[in-house]
PDB file of C-alpha atoms in Angstrom:
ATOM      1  CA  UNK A   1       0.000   0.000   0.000  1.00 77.00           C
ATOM      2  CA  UNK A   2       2.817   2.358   0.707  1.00 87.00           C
ATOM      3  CA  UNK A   3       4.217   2.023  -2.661  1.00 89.00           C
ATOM      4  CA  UNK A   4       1.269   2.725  -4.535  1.00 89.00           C
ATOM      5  CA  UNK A   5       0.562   6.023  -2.614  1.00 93.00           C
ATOM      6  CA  UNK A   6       4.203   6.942  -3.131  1.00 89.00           C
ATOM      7  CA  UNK A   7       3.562   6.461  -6.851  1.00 93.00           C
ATOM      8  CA  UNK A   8       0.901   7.662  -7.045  1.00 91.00           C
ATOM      9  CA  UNK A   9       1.477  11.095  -5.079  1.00 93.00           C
ATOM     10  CA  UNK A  10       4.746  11.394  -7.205  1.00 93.00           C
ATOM     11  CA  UNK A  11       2.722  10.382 -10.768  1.00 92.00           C
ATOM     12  CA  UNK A  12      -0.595  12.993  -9.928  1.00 93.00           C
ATOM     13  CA  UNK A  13       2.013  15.855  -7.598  1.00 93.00           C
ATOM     14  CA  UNK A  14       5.307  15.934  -8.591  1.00 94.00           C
ATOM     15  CA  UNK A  15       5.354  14.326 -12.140  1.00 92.00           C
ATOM     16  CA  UNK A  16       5.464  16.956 -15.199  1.00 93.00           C
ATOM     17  CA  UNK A  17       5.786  14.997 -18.462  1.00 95.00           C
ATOM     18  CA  UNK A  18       6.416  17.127 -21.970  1.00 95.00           C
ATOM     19  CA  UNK A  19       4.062  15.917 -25.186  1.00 94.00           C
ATOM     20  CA  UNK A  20       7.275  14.306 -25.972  1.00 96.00           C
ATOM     21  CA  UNK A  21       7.941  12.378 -23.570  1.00 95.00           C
ATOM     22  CA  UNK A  22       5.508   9.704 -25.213  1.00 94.00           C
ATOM     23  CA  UNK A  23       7.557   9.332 -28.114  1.00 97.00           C
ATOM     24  CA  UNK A  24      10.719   9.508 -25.919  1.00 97.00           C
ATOM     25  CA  UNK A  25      13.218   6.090 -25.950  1.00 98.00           C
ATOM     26  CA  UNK A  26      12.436   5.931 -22.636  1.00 98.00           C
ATOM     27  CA  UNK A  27       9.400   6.065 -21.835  1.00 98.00           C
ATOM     28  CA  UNK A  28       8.718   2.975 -25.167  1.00 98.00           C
ATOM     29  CA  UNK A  29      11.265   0.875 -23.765  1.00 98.00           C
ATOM     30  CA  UNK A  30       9.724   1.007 -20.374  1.00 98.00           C
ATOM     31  CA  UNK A  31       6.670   0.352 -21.263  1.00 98.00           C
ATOM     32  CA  UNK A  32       7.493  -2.857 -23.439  1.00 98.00           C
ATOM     33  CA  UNK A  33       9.762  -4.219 -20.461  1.00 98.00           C
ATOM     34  CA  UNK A  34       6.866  -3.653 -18.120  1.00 98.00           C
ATOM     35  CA  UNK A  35       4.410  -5.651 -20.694  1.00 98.00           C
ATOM     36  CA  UNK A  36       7.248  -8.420 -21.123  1.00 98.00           C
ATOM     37  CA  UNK A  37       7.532  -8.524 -17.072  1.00 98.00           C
ATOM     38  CA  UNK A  38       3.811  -8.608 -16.833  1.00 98.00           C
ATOM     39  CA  UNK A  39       3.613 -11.409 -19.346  1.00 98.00           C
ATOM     40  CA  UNK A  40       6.631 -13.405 -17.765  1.00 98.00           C
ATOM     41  CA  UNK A  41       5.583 -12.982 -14.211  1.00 98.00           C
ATOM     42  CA  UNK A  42       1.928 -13.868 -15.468  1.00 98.00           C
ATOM     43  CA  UNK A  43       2.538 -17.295 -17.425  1.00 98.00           C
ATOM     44  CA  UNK A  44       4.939 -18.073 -14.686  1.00 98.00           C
ATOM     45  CA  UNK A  45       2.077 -17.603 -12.004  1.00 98.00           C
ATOM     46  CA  UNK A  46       0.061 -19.990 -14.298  1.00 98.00           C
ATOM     47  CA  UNK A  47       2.655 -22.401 -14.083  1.00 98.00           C
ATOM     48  CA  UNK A  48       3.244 -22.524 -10.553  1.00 97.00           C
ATOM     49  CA  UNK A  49      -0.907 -23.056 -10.030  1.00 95.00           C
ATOM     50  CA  UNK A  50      -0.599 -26.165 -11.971  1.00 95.00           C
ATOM     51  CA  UNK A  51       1.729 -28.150 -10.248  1.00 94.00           C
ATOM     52  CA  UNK A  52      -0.915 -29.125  -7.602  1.00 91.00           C
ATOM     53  CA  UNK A  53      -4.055 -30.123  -7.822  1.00 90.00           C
ATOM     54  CA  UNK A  54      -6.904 -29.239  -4.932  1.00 90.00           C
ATOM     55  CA  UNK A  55      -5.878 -30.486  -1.868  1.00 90.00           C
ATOM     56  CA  UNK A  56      -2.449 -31.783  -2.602  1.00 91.00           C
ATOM     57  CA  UNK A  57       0.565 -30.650  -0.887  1.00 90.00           C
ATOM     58  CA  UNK A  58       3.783 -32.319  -2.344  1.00 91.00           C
ATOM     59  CA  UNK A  59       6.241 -30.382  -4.210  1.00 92.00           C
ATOM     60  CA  UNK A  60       6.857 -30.343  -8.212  1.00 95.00           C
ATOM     61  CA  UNK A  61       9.488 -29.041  -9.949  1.00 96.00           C
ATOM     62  CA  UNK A  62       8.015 -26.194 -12.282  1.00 97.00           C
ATOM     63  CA  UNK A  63       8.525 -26.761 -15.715  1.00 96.00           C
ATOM     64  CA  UNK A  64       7.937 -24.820 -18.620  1.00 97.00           C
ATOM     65  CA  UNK A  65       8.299 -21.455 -19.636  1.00 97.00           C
ATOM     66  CA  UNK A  66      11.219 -19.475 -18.017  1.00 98.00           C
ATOM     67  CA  UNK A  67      11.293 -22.129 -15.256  1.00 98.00           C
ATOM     68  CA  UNK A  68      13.377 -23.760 -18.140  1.00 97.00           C
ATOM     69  CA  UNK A  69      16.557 -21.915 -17.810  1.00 98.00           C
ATOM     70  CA  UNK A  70      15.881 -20.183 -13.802  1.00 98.00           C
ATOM     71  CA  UNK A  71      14.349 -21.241 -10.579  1.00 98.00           C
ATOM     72  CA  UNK A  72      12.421 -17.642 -10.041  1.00 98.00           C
ATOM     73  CA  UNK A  73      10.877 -16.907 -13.341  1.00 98.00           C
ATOM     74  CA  UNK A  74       7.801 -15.179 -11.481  1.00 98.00           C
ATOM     75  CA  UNK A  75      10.071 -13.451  -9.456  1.00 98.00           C
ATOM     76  CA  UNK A  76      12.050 -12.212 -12.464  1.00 98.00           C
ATOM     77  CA  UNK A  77       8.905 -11.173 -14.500  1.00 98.00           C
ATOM     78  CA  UNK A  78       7.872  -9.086 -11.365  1.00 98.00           C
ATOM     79  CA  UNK A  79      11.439  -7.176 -11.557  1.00 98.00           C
ATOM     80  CA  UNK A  80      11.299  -6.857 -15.305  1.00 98.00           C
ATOM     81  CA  UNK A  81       8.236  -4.962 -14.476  1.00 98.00           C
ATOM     82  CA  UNK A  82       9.336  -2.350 -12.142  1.00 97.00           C
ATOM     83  CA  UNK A  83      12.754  -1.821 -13.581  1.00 98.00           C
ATOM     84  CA  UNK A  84      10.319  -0.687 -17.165  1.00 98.00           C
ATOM     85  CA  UNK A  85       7.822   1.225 -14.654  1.00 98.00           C
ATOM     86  CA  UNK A  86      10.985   3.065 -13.569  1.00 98.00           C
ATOM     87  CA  UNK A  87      12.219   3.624 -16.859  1.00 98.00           C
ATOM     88  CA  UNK A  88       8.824   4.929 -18.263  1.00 98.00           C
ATOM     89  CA  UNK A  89       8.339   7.619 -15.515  1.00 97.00           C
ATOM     90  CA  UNK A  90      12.124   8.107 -14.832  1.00 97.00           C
ATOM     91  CA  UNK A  91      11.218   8.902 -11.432  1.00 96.00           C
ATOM     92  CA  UNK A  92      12.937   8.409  -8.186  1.00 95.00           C
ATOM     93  CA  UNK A  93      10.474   6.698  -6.415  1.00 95.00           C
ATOM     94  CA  UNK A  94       9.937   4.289  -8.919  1.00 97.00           C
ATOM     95  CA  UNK A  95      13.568   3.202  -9.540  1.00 97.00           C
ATOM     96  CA  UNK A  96      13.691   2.811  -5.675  1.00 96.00           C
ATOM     97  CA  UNK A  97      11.430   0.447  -5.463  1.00 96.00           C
ATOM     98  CA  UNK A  98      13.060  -1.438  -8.820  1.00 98.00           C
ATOM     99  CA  UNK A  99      16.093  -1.664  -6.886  1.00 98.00           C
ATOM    100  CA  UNK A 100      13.937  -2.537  -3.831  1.00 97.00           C
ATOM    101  CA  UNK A 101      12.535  -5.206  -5.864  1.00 97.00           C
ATOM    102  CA  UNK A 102      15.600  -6.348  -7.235  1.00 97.00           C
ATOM    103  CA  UNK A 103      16.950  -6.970  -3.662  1.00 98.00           C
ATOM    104  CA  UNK A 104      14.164  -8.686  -2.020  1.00 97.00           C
ATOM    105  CA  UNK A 105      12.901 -10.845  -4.750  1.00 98.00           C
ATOM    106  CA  UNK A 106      16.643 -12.079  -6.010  1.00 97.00           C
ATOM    107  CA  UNK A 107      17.040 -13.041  -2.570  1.00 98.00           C
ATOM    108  CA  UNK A 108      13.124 -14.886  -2.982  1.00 98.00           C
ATOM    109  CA  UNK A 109      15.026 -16.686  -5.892  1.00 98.00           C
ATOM    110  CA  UNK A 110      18.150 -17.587  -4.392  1.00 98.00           C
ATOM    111  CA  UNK A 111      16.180 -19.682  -1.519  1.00 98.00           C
ATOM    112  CA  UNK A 112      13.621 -20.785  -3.745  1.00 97.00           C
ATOM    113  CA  UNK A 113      16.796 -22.075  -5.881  1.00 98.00           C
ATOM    114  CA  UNK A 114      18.409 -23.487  -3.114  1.00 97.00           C
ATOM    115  CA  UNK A 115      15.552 -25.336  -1.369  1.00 97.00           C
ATOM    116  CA  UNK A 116      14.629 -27.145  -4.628  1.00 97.00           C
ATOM    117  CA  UNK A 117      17.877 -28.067  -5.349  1.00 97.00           C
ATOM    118  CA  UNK A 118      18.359 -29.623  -1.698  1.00 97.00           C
ATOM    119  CA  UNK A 119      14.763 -31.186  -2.354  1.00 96.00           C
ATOM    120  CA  UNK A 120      15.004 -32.534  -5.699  1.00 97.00           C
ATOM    121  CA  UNK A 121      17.879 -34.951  -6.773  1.00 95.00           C
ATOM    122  CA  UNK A 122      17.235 -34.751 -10.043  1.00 96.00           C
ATOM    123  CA  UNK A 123      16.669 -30.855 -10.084  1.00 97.00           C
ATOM    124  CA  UNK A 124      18.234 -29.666 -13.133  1.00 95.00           C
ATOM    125  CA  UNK A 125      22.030 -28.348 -12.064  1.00 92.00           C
ATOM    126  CA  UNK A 126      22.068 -25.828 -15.540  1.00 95.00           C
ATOM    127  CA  UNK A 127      18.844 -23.743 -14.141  1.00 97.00           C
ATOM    128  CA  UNK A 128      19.808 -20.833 -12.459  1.00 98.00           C
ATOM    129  CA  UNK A 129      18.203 -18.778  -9.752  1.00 98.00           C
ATOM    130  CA  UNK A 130      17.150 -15.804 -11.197  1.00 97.00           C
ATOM    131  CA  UNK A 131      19.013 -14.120 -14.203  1.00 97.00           C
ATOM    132  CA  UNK A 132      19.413 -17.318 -17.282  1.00 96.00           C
ATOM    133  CA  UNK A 133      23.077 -18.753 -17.691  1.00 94.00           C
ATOM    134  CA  UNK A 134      24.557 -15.759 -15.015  1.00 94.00           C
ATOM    135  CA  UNK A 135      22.702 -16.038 -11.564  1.00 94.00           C
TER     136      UNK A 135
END
């Protein structure tokens, strides 16, 4: 809640955008990594639903998707997302709580990364936690 009335108050008080600012690299590139984030962190949700069914409570590795090549593909869709929110305002607040985000949820990853592969034997050893091939 906090963060939404700090962007908010920033985006409505404090925000002045020129006409151009719409055509500006920025503010395009921002807005197609916040889609892409939105779409990753959304099919990666869906994934994560399926692995149980009603009532079951066992553990399944996630397949599919970005779960292919990292542990936190949710977690990574949700950073994607604020890192373009940040670049489509370019505002302070919003690249705050991008880094914010980057902290708390590659830290999400790194557990969820580490408790599946002390789970799973045959959890594959190439997937990484968060960022594909790097981390």
């Amino acid at each position: 809640m906090g963060n939404g009335l700090l962007q908010g108050y920033y985006l409505v008080y404090c925000a002045e955008y020129p006409a151009e600012w719409y055509t500006d690299i920025r503010f395009s590139l921002g807005v197609f990594l916040f889609i892409l984030g939105m779409g990753i962190n959304i099919h990666s949700d869906y994934i994560l639903r399926q692995l149980r069914k009603p009532g079951e409570i066992i553990y399944r590795i996630p397949q599919g998707g970005l779960f292919t090549y990292v542990s936190g593909a949710n977690f990574l869709g949700e950073i994607i997302e604020w890192i373009g929110y940040a670049l489509a305002t370019w505002s302070l607040p919003a690249l705050a709580f991008a880094f914010f985000s980057l902290c708390f949820l590659g830290l999400r990853a790194f557990h969820h990364h580490r408790f599946y592969l002390k789970m799973f034997e045959d959890y594959p050893k190439s997937r990484k936690a968060l960022i594909p091939v790097i981390f």
